[in-house]
Each structure stands twice: as C-alpha cells, then as structure tokens.
C-alpha cells in the first residue's frame, strides 16, 4: 500500500496529488490515505500535505522502492534479496549482522538512505547523507582469501561501467578501487572479508556512489577532491536507476570473474586507471614511496618503478605528483 502511494507521488513529483485521487487508486478511504502518509513521513519521506490540494513529495529522485528494483532487475544472483533501510550506522555493518543472524547470503544487497557512521578505507569515515547511493553486497564465492580480494578491482570496473550509463566514457579508476570523474572521486569501495586463507566465508563489498549530492554536502577535507553525478552531469538521477545499473553490472563482472578469472577484466581495469605511466606518491604500510606507476599485475598489485627497483604493492593510497 505504502509503496503504491510512494510510486504515485514520485510519478507526479512536480505536482500535488489529491487525497481523493490516491484513495480511489488504492480503494481505501481518504482517512486511511492520510494515515499511510503520516507513517511514510515517520519513515523519513519528505511529503508535504496541503488541505484542498493534496500531497507532494520532495526528493523523489532519491526514493528507492525495493519491489520495483527487484522487478526491474534481470540478475540471477545479485539483488534478488534486497533490504532497504532508512538509517543505519553502516550498511557493511548491517550486512555482517544479517549474515550472522542467518538472514542474508549470496547476492543479498543492503541499501540505506543515510548512514550515521559510514566507513571508508584505511579507517576513514564516509559522508553519507540522503541523496547518495550507499549499499553493501554480500558474496560467498567459495574462493581463497587472496583471490576473493581481487573483487575490489573487479567491482571497480563494474561500477565504472554502470556510471557510463549516466555519463558515458568518463569514469576512471585510481588503484585499487576509487572511481573518479573529471579528476574527482565519485565512488569508493570498502571490501570486508572473513574466513580462512584457503577459503573466504563471505565478502562484503560496501559501495558508496555520490549521486545527487551537492558540493556543499562534502565536508572539509574532501570538499575539493570529491564530486557527484549531479555536479558532473548537471542533473539529478534516480537512485533506483543507478542502483539497478550498478547491480546489473556487478553481476556481469562477478560471473565473468568466476568463470574466466581476472585476466579478461584486468585490461579494462588498466585502460581506466588514470595514473598508469604517471609519477605518483603512494602511502602504503607506514611508508611513502614515489615513482612511476607502470603496471597492474594479474594479482591486482600495483608495480611502482622507484628508480631503485620495482616495488609490487598490494595496498596503498595513490596521489599523482
Ligand atoms: C573509500 O574509502 O573509498 C571507501 C568508501 C566506502 C563507502 C561505502 S558506503 C556503503 C558502505 N558502507 C560503509 O560504511 N562504507 C561503504
């Protein structure tokens, strides 16, 4: 019932929808409509009601209706189970809790409209107000830990392809998995792995895409280095459409990796990696190294020519010099 009301309000986002119209559509009384609207407001939807005119929703672009996503997806694994929350600390944390409670498994996706304690790589926080796409994907590929860690690069390529649908040919990668548009970060991926060396139990890929965020949403240190799809394309995008594109593309690359390994994906990774062949500074394992980033190998390591030899790095924070 509430999904139908949301759908109706989103379909008429620039106008008021009368209580009568909604009541007729749903086959319920106007008082019942009003009660559902109040409940939706409680859930955090920004709905304006004016007597004599009806109801209008603000932020329609950011509404995600799980049933609609599931219906629009043609994936076989990813997103078949989809949990959408209003407010969580971190979708990665919720995903882990759901796994422990036996309520989530291969392909489950956890989405939140807002995160109060969004986490980034290397212990950093991740600003997650409404308007961004904050989600975690659970996989249980049954591979060794080292191989499973490659999904960090595989999924970066997957997200670039999804972003291409909205801003073609612009998404680039900063190793290992930051996604950039016009020199600024638009998406980050935080991988959490659990299990034994020989076999990972599960993999949680936390993905944050700045979709409808205005520049003012970014806090101090990331204000000049982050961007959003809105800022780069000059228009709002439906979060639901971006989520559908992301899940579709992630499944494509997930299956490709499972069937053919990393090599067919590595070439695309390299072609999108904007710092290959350039001089970089990299902070890794309490060291800062400088040199030319010359290649990415089949294990996903970055090869850095320091002038004294070639360093093979498995993790780190890259900056162009
Ligand atoms: C990075 O530092 O670049 C990684 C950022 C990852 C952010 C996403 S948002 C959804 C998921 N939940 C989190 O707490 N973090 C990831």
mmCIF file of C-alpha atoms and ligand atoms in Angstrom:
data_model
loop_
_atom_site.group_PDB
_atom_site.id
_atom_site.type_symbol
_atom_site.label_atom_id
_atom_site.label_comp_id
_atom_site.label_asym_id
_atom_site.label_seq_id
_atom_site.Cartn_x
_atom_site.Cartn_y
_atom_site.Cartn_z
ATOM 1 C CA UNK A 1 0.000 0.000 0.000
ATOM 2 C CA UNK A 2 2.713 2.470 1.038
ATOM 3 C CA UNK A 3 4.829 1.562 -1.975
ATOM 4 C CA UNK A 4 1.877 2.365 -4.230
ATOM 5 C CA UNK A 5 1.453 5.763 -2.586
ATOM 6 C CA UNK A 6 5.174 6.476 -2.976
ATOM 7 C CA UNK A 7 5.106 5.366 -6.597
ATOM 8 C CA UNK A 8 2.144 7.628 -7.290
ATOM 9 C CA UNK A 9 3.730 10.631 -5.566
ATOM 10 C CA UNK A 10 7.039 10.070 -7.369
ATOM 11 C CA UNK A 11 5.275 9.774 -10.729
ATOM 12 C CA UNK A 12 3.768 13.233 -10.107
ATOM 13 C CA UNK A 13 6.795 14.718 -8.391
ATOM 14 C CA UNK A 14 6.189 18.287 -9.539
ATOM 15 C CA UNK A 15 2.536 18.496 -8.616
ATOM 16 C CA UNK A 16 0.117 17.817 -5.816
ATOM 17 C CA UNK A 17 -1.778 14.533 -5.856
ATOM 18 C CA UNK A 18 -5.142 14.822 -4.161
ATOM 19 C CA UNK A 19 -6.135 12.568 -1.289
ATOM 20 C CA UNK A 20 -9.211 11.638 -3.318
ATOM 21 C CA UNK A 21 -7.096 10.507 -6.261
ATOM 22 C CA UNK A 22 -4.903 8.366 -4.006
ATOM 23 C CA UNK A 23 -7.915 6.955 -2.189
ATOM 24 C CA UNK A 24 -9.538 5.933 -5.482
ATOM 25 C CA UNK A 25 -6.322 4.438 -6.814
ATOM 26 C CA UNK A 26 -5.880 2.332 -3.684
ATOM 27 C CA UNK A 27 -9.529 1.595 -2.991
ATOM 28 C CA UNK A 28 -9.304 2.955 0.557
ATOM 29 C CA UNK A 29 -10.727 5.960 2.414
ATOM 30 C CA UNK A 30 -9.075 9.381 2.455
ATOM 31 C CA UNK A 31 -8.510 8.998 6.173
ATOM 32 C CA UNK A 32 -6.658 5.755 5.516
ATOM 33 C CA UNK A 33 -4.549 7.547 2.891
ATOM 34 C CA UNK A 34 -3.749 10.255 5.420
ATOM 35 C CA UNK A 35 -2.643 7.594 7.943
ATOM 36 C CA UNK A 36 -0.322 5.994 5.407
ATOM 37 C CA UNK A 37 1.110 9.396 4.527
ATOM 38 C CA UNK A 38 1.780 10.099 8.201
ATOM 39 C CA UNK A 39 3.532 6.722 8.513
ATOM 40 C CA UNK A 40 5.658 7.494 5.444
ATOM 41 C CA UNK A 41 6.640 10.823 6.965
ATOM 42 C CA UNK A 42 7.611 8.960 10.128
ATOM 43 C CA UNK A 43 9.829 6.762 7.958
ATOM 44 C CA UNK A 44 11.585 9.930 6.814
ATOM 45 C CA UNK A 45 9.934 10.690 3.477
ATOM 46 C CA UNK A 46 9.583 14.403 2.878
ATOM 47 C CA UNK A 47 5.885 14.695 1.989
ATOM 48 C CA UNK A 48 4.067 17.981 2.040
ATOM 49 C CA UNK A 49 0.298 17.916 2.592
ATOM 50 C CA UNK A 50 -1.837 21.000 1.915
ATOM 51 C CA UNK A 51 -5.539 20.836 2.532
ATOM 52 C CA UNK A 52 -7.533 21.357 -0.623
ATOM 53 C CA UNK A 53 -4.537 20.480 -2.829
ATOM 54 C CA UNK A 54 -3.242 17.128 -1.667
ATOM 55 C CA UNK A 55 0.229 15.707 -1.234
ATOM 56 C CA UNK A 56 3.561 16.300 -2.864
ATOM 57 C CA UNK A 57 6.867 14.533 -2.297
ATOM 58 C CA UNK A 58 10.244 16.244 -2.179
ATOM 59 C CA UNK A 59 13.397 14.354 -3.143
ATOM 60 C CA UNK A 60 11.521 11.927 -5.400
ATOM 61 C CA UNK A 61 14.793 11.168 -7.183
ATOM 62 C CA UNK A 62 16.106 9.573 -4.024
ATOM 63 C CA UNK A 63 13.228 7.192 -3.373
ATOM 64 C CA UNK A 64 14.041 3.500 -3.660
ATOM 65 C CA UNK A 65 11.127 1.070 -3.657
ATOM 66 C CA UNK A 66 12.578 -2.430 -3.179
ATOM 67 C CA UNK A 67 9.825 -4.284 -5.065
ATOM 68 C CA UNK A 68 10.393 -2.038 -8.100
ATOM 69 C CA UNK A 69 14.130 -2.679 -8.094
ATOM 70 C CA UNK A 70 13.656 -6.426 -7.822
ATOM 71 C CA UNK A 71 11.147 -6.340 -10.667
ATOM 72 C CA UNK A 72 13.386 -4.275 -12.924
ATOM 73 C CA UNK A 73 16.475 -6.417 -12.315
ATOM 74 C CA UNK A 74 17.271 -9.241 -14.670
ATOM 75 C CA UNK A 75 20.111 -10.564 -12.498
ATOM 76 C CA UNK A 76 20.126 -14.124 -11.257
ATOM 77 C CA UNK A 77 22.112 -13.658 -8.036
ATOM 78 C CA UNK A 78 22.843 -10.068 -7.135
ATOM 79 C CA UNK A 79 19.985 -8.099 -5.599
ATOM 80 C CA UNK A 80 17.453 -10.927 -5.656
ATOM 81 C CA UNK A 81 17.302 -10.278 -1.924
ATOM 82 C CA UNK A 82 17.267 -6.567 -1.227
ATOM 83 C CA UNK A 83 16.949 -4.825 2.141
ATOM 84 C CA UNK A 84 16.378 -1.089 2.142
ATOM 85 C CA UNK A 85 16.817 0.864 5.389
ATOM 86 C CA UNK A 86 16.158 4.460 6.235
ATOM 87 C CA UNK A 87 19.057 4.970 8.550
ATOM 88 C CA UNK A 88 21.882 2.653 9.568
ATOM 89 C CA UNK A 89 25.306 3.169 11.059
ATOM 90 C CA UNK A 90 26.953 1.450 8.097
ATOM 91 C CA UNK A 91 25.473 -0.887 5.503
ATOM 92 C CA UNK A 92 28.613 -3.037 5.816
ATOM 93 C CA UNK A 93 27.875 -3.491 9.493
ATOM 94 C CA UNK A 94 24.193 -4.266 8.844
ATOM 95 C CA UNK A 95 25.218 -6.768 6.174
ATOM 96 C CA UNK A 96 27.570 -8.506 8.613
ATOM 97 C CA UNK A 97 24.859 -8.626 11.307
ATOM 98 C CA UNK A 98 22.382 -10.108 8.828
ATOM 99 C CA UNK A 99 24.888 -12.802 7.824
ATOM 100 C CA UNK A 100 25.485 -13.692 11.473
ATOM 101 C CA UNK A 101 21.735 -13.937 12.052
ATOM 102 C CA UNK A 102 21.423 -16.214 9.026
ATOM 103 C CA UNK A 103 19.228 -13.661 7.244
ATOM 104 C CA UNK A 104 21.485 -12.875 4.285
ATOM 105 C CA UNK A 105 23.579 -14.814 1.836
ATOM 106 C CA UNK A 106 24.963 -14.929 -1.685
ATOM 107 C CA UNK A 107 23.829 -11.853 -3.610
ATOM 108 C CA UNK A 108 21.997 -10.070 -0.784
ATOM 109 C CA UNK A 109 22.148 -6.290 -1.084
ATOM 110 C CA UNK A 110 21.688 -3.893 1.828
ATOM 111 C CA UNK A 111 20.875 -0.280 0.953
ATOM 112 C CA UNK A 112 20.458 2.710 3.255
ATOM 113 C CA UNK A 113 19.129 6.185 2.567
ATOM 114 C CA UNK A 114 21.576 7.554 5.098
ATOM 115 C CA UNK A 115 24.480 6.237 7.175
ATOM 116 C CA UNK A 116 25.322 7.770 10.529
ATOM 117 C CA UNK A 117 28.764 6.139 10.668
ATOM 118 C CA UNK A 118 29.671 5.419 7.065
ATOM 119 C CA UNK A 119 33.151 3.900 6.857
ATOM 120 C CA UNK A 120 35.843 4.424 4.303
ATOM 121 C CA UNK A 121 39.125 2.673 3.585
ATOM 122 C CA UNK A 122 42.045 2.983 5.966
ATOM 123 C CA UNK A 123 39.835 3.813 8.968
ATOM 124 C CA UNK A 124 38.412 6.970 7.435
ATOM 125 C CA UNK A 125 34.782 7.998 7.674
ATOM 126 C CA UNK A 126 32.486 8.285 4.675
ATOM 127 C CA UNK A 127 29.999 11.147 4.497
ATOM 128 C CA UNK A 128 26.622 9.531 3.742
ATOM 129 C CA UNK A 129 23.655 11.927 3.702
ATOM 130 C CA UNK A 130 20.423 11.214 1.773
ATOM 131 C CA UNK A 131 20.937 11.599 -1.963
ATOM 132 C CA UNK A 132 23.851 9.195 -2.260
ATOM 133 C CA UNK A 133 23.707 5.530 -3.063
ATOM 134 C CA UNK A 134 25.076 3.648 -0.060
ATOM 135 C CA UNK A 135 24.947 -0.112 -0.305
ATOM 136 C CA UNK A 136 26.699 -3.346 0.546
ATOM 137 C CA UNK A 137 26.735 -6.505 -1.478
ATOM 138 C CA UNK A 138 27.269 -9.925 0.072
ATOM 139 C CA UNK A 139 29.018 -12.695 -1.857
ATOM 140 C CA UNK A 140 30.130 -16.163 -0.953
ATOM 141 C CA UNK A 141 32.231 -17.157 -3.957
ATOM 142 C CA UNK A 142 33.991 -20.016 -2.134
ATOM 143 C CA UNK A 143 37.446 -18.851 -3.236
ATOM 144 C CA UNK A 144 40.694 -18.393 -1.314
ATOM 145 C CA UNK A 145 41.097 -15.077 0.517
ATOM 146 C CA UNK A 146 43.712 -13.750 -1.907
ATOM 147 C CA UNK A 147 41.526 -14.392 -4.933
ATOM 148 C CA UNK A 148 38.465 -13.006 -3.190
ATOM 149 C CA UNK A 149 40.334 -9.762 -2.511
ATOM 150 C CA UNK A 150 40.509 -9.215 -6.287
ATOM 151 C CA UNK A 151 36.816 -8.355 -6.240
ATOM 152 C CA UNK A 152 37.926 -4.976 -5.017
ATOM 153 C CA UNK A 153 39.291 -4.281 -8.517
ATOM 154 C CA UNK A 154 36.665 -6.314 -10.361
ATOM 155 C CA UNK A 155 33.812 -4.358 -8.811
ATOM 156 C CA UNK A 156 35.552 -1.040 -9.501
ATOM 157 C CA UNK A 157 35.370 -1.886 -13.207
ATOM 158 C CA UNK A 158 31.733 -2.935 -12.742
ATOM 159 C CA UNK A 159 30.808 0.390 -11.169
ATOM 160 C CA UNK A 160 32.618 2.348 -13.912
ATOM 161 C CA UNK A 161 30.501 0.550 -16.495
ATOM 162 C CA UNK A 162 27.352 1.410 -14.559
ATOM 163 C CA UNK A 163 28.364 5.085 -14.302
ATOM 164 C CA UNK A 164 28.981 5.063 -18.073
ATOM 165 C CA UNK A 165 25.217 4.681 -18.498
ATOM 166 C CA UNK A 166 24.704 8.110 -16.971
ATOM 167 C CA UNK A 167 27.876 9.902 -18.062
ATOM 168 C CA UNK A 168 29.410 7.863 -20.883
ATOM 169 C CA UNK A 169 33.123 7.173 -21.041
ATOM 170 C CA UNK A 170 34.191 9.407 -18.162
ATOM 171 C CA UNK A 171 34.643 7.078 -15.190
ATOM 172 C CA UNK A 172 38.254 6.372 -14.307
ATOM 173 C CA UNK A 173 39.929 4.324 -11.607
ATOM 174 C CA UNK A 174 42.537 5.204 -9.055
ATOM 175 C CA UNK A 175 44.074 1.946 -7.897
ATOM 176 C CA UNK A 176 42.884 -0.092 -6.154
ATOM 177 C CA UNK A 177 39.223 0.870 -6.347
ATOM 178 C CA UNK A 178 38.441 4.591 -6.179
ATOM 179 C CA UNK A 179 36.293 5.840 -9.015
ATOM 180 C CA UNK A 180 36.862 9.303 -10.399
ATOM 181 C CA UNK A 181 35.009 11.641 -12.728
ATOM 182 C CA UNK A 182 36.914 14.617 -14.122
ATOM 183 C CA UNK A 183 39.722 14.191 -11.584
ATOM 184 C CA UNK A 184 37.497 13.957 -8.503
ATOM 185 C CA UNK A 185 36.275 10.988 -6.516
ATOM 186 C CA UNK A 186 32.701 9.941 -7.072
ATOM 187 C CA UNK A 187 32.702 6.437 -5.615
ATOM 188 C CA UNK A 188 34.613 4.398 -3.061
ATOM 189 C CA UNK A 189 34.561 0.693 -2.312
ATOM 190 C CA UNK A 190 35.271 -0.882 1.054
ATOM 191 C CA UNK A 191 35.837 -4.628 0.995
ATOM 192 C CA UNK A 192 35.456 -6.697 4.139
ATOM 193 C CA UNK A 193 36.475 -10.320 4.052
ATOM 194 C CA UNK A 194 36.035 -13.069 6.556
ATOM 195 C CA UNK A 195 37.243 -16.656 6.611
ATOM 196 C CA UNK A 196 40.303 -18.826 6.305
ATOM 197 C CA UNK A 197 43.243 -18.324 3.971
ATOM 198 C CA UNK A 198 42.146 -21.249 1.790
ATOM 199 C CA UNK A 199 38.531 -20.193 1.661
ATOM 200 C CA UNK A 200 36.768 -16.938 2.469
ATOM 201 C CA UNK A 201 33.419 -17.390 4.250
ATOM 202 C CA UNK A 202 31.968 -14.240 2.851
ATOM 203 C CA UNK A 203 32.809 -10.991 1.205
ATOM 204 C CA UNK A 204 31.029 -7.715 1.917
ATOM 205 C CA UNK A 205 31.591 -5.047 -0.725
ATOM 206 C CA UNK A 206 30.475 -1.676 0.582
ATOM 207 C CA UNK A 207 29.939 0.752 -2.252
ATOM 208 C CA UNK A 208 29.253 4.458 -1.943
ATOM 209 C CA UNK A 209 28.312 6.461 -5.029
ATOM 210 C CA UNK A 210 27.808 10.210 -4.734
ATOM 211 C CA UNK A 211 24.744 10.571 -6.930
ATOM 212 C CA UNK A 212 22.543 13.564 -6.060
ATOM 213 C CA UNK A 213 24.918 15.296 -3.650
ATOM 214 C CA UNK A 214 25.655 18.980 -3.935
ATOM 215 C CA UNK A 215 29.179 20.205 -3.403
ATOM 216 C CA UNK A 216 28.169 21.667 -0.045
ATOM 217 C CA UNK A 217 27.411 18.130 1.221
ATOM 218 C CA UNK A 218 31.107 17.276 1.296
ATOM 219 C CA UNK A 219 32.923 18.064 4.481
ATOM 220 C CA UNK A 220 36.211 19.880 4.866
ATOM 221 C CA UNK A 221 38.994 17.642 3.705
ATOM 222 C CA UNK A 222 37.087 16.034 0.843
ATOM 223 C CA UNK A 223 35.338 19.198 -0.367
ATOM 224 C CA UNK A 224 37.844 19.808 -3.159
ATOM 225 C CA UNK A 225 38.604 16.223 -4.017
ATOM 226 C CA UNK A 226 35.087 14.736 -4.217
ATOM 227 C CA UNK A 227 32.302 15.131 -6.699
ATOM 228 C CA UNK A 228 28.921 13.659 -7.573
ATOM 229 C CA UNK A 229 26.973 12.590 -10.607
ATOM 230 C CA UNK A 230 24.788 15.648 -10.073
ATOM 231 C CA UNK A 231 27.766 18.028 -10.065
ATOM 232 C CA UNK A 232 29.376 16.459 -13.127
ATOM 233 C CA UNK A 233 26.282 15.951 -15.263
ATOM 234 C CA UNK A 234 24.291 18.976 -14.107
ATOM 235 C CA UNK A 235 21.199 16.900 -13.446
ATOM 236 C CA UNK A 236 19.578 14.722 -10.828
ATOM 237 C CA UNK A 237 19.487 10.970 -11.368
ATOM 238 C CA UNK A 238 17.048 8.434 -9.975
ATOM 239 C CA UNK A 239 18.866 6.498 -7.255
ATOM 240 C CA UNK A 240 16.781 3.491 -8.222
ATOM 241 C CA UNK A 241 18.072 3.637 -11.801
ATOM 242 C CA UNK A 242 21.678 3.970 -10.645
ATOM 243 C CA UNK A 243 21.215 1.056 -8.237
ATOM 244 C CA UNK A 244 19.686 -1.140 -10.941
ATOM 245 C CA UNK A 245 22.539 -0.303 -13.330
ATOM 246 C CA UNK A 246 25.134 -0.955 -10.620
ATOM 247 C CA UNK A 247 23.724 -4.336 -9.585
ATOM 248 C CA UNK A 248 23.349 -5.452 -13.198
ATOM 249 C CA UNK A 249 26.922 -4.530 -13.995
ATOM 250 C CA UNK A 250 28.309 -6.004 -10.762
ATOM 251 C CA UNK A 251 26.659 -9.312 -11.574
ATOM 252 C CA UNK A 252 28.098 -9.289 -15.077
ATOM 253 C CA UNK A 253 31.643 -8.831 -13.734
ATOM 254 C CA UNK A 254 31.074 -11.195 -10.820
ATOM 255 C CA UNK A 255 30.117 -14.021 -13.160
ATOM 256 C CA UNK A 256 32.878 -13.157 -15.626
ATOM 257 C CA UNK A 257 35.461 -13.357 -12.851
ATOM 258 C CA UNK A 258 34.038 -16.635 -11.508
ATOM 259 C CA UNK A 259 34.043 -18.207 -14.973
ATOM 260 C CA UNK A 260 37.177 -16.787 -16.593
ATOM 261 C CA UNK A 261 39.269 -15.306 -13.797
ATOM 262 C CA UNK A 262 40.801 -11.852 -13.567
ATOM 263 C CA UNK A 263 42.628 -11.576 -16.882
ATOM 264 C CA UNK A 264 39.663 -10.524 -19.086
ATOM 265 C CA UNK A 265 38.882 -7.777 -16.572
ATOM 266 C CA UNK A 266 42.461 -6.626 -15.962
ATOM 267 C CA UNK A 267 42.768 -4.969 -19.383
ATOM 268 C CA UNK A 268 39.698 -2.843 -18.800
ATOM 269 C CA UNK A 269 40.944 -2.001 -15.321
ATOM 270 C CA UNK A 270 44.253 -0.806 -16.750
ATOM 271 C CA UNK A 271 42.658 1.200 -19.515
ATOM 272 C CA UNK A 272 40.588 3.099 -16.935
ATOM 273 C CA UNK A 273 43.422 3.529 -14.429
ATOM 274 C CA UNK A 274 44.346 7.198 -14.960
ATOM 275 C CA UNK A 275 47.724 7.157 -13.214
ATOM 276 C CA UNK A 276 49.356 4.300 -15.142
ATOM 277 C CA UNK A 277 52.530 5.594 -16.751
ATOM 278 C CA UNK A 278 52.500 8.656 -14.467
ATOM 279 C CA UNK A 279 54.536 9.669 -11.456
ATOM 280 C CA UNK A 280 52.779 9.044 -8.190
ATOM 281 C CA UNK A 281 53.276 9.174 -4.461
ATOM 282 C CA UNK A 282 51.873 6.230 -2.550
ATOM 283 C CA UNK A 283 51.321 5.806 1.164
ATOM 284 C CA UNK A 284 51.459 2.108 1.961
ATOM 285 C CA UNK A 285 52.199 0.176 5.152
ATOM 286 C CA UNK A 286 53.635 3.195 7.002
ATOM 287 C CA UNK A 287 55.902 4.092 4.100
ATOM 288 C CA UNK A 288 55.654 6.786 1.499
ATOM 289 C CA UNK A 289 57.063 5.851 -1.865
ATOM 290 C CA UNK A 290 57.434 7.840 -5.051
ATOM 291 C CA UNK A 291 57.958 6.658 -8.566
ATOM 292 C CA UNK A 292 56.300 5.840 -11.841
ATOM 293 C CA UNK A 293 53.224 3.590 -11.646
ATOM 294 C CA UNK A 294 53.998 1.254 -14.504
ATOM 295 C CA UNK A 295 51.546 -1.635 -14.355
ATOM 296 C CA UNK A 296 48.950 -3.693 -12.505
ATOM 297 C CA UNK A 297 49.724 -7.409 -12.359
ATOM 298 C CA UNK A 298 47.444 -10.458 -12.509
ATOM 299 C CA UNK A 299 47.201 -10.419 -8.682
ATOM 300 C CA UNK A 300 45.931 -6.859 -8.723
ATOM 301 C CA UNK A 301 49.204 -5.463 -7.327
ATOM 302 C CA UNK A 302 50.493 -2.075 -8.430
ATOM 303 C CA UNK A 303 54.001 -2.029 -9.896
ATOM 304 C CA UNK A 304 55.956 1.063 -8.959
ATOM 305 C CA UNK A 305 59.290 1.937 -10.527
ATOM 306 C CA UNK A 306 61.057 3.884 -7.789
ATOM 307 C CA UNK A 307 64.226 4.361 -9.815
ATOM 308 C CA UNK A 308 65.977 1.896 -7.481
ATOM 309 C CA UNK A 309 63.888 -1.089 -8.464
ATOM 310 C CA UNK A 310 60.313 -2.264 -8.942
ATOM 311 C CA UNK A 311 58.043 -2.393 -5.893
ATOM 312 C CA UNK A 312 54.954 -4.602 -6.025
ATOM 313 C CA UNK A 313 52.289 -3.053 -3.806
ATOM 314 C CA UNK A 314 49.147 -4.804 -2.631
ATOM 315 C CA UNK A 315 47.544 -1.816 -0.957
ATOM 316 C CA UNK A 316 48.047 1.926 -0.597
ATOM 317 C CA UNK A 317 46.792 5.408 -1.187
ATOM 318 C CA UNK A 318 47.834 6.858 -4.539
ATOM 319 C CA UNK A 319 48.273 10.551 -5.331
ATOM 320 C CA UNK A 320 49.509 11.990 -8.615
ATOM 321 C CA UNK A 321 52.665 14.065 -8.318
HETATM 322 C C1 LIG B 1 36.577 4.558 0.479
HETATM 323 O O1 LIG B 1 37.187 4.979 1.455
HETATM 324 O O2 LIG B 1 36.829 4.977 -0.641
HETATM 325 C C2 LIG B 1 35.510 3.508 0.634
HETATM 326 C C3 LIG B 1 34.157 4.108 0.890
HETATM 327 C C4 LIG B 1 33.056 3.088 1.003
HETATM 328 C C5 LIG B 1 31.735 3.700 1.389
HETATM 329 C C6 LIG B 1 30.629 2.700 1.346
HETATM 330 S S1 LIG B 1 29.041 3.438 1.540
HETATM 331 C C7 LIG B 1 28.317 1.880 1.752
HETATM 332 C C8 LIG B 1 29.270 1.051 2.584
HETATM 333 N N1 LIG B 1 29.030 1.262 3.992
HETATM 334 C C9 LIG B 1 30.057 1.854 4.591
HETATM 335 O O3 LIG B 1 30.110 2.166 5.797
HETATM 336 N N2 LIG B 1 31.039 2.093 3.703
HETATM 337 C C10 LIG B 1 30.682 1.604 2.391
#
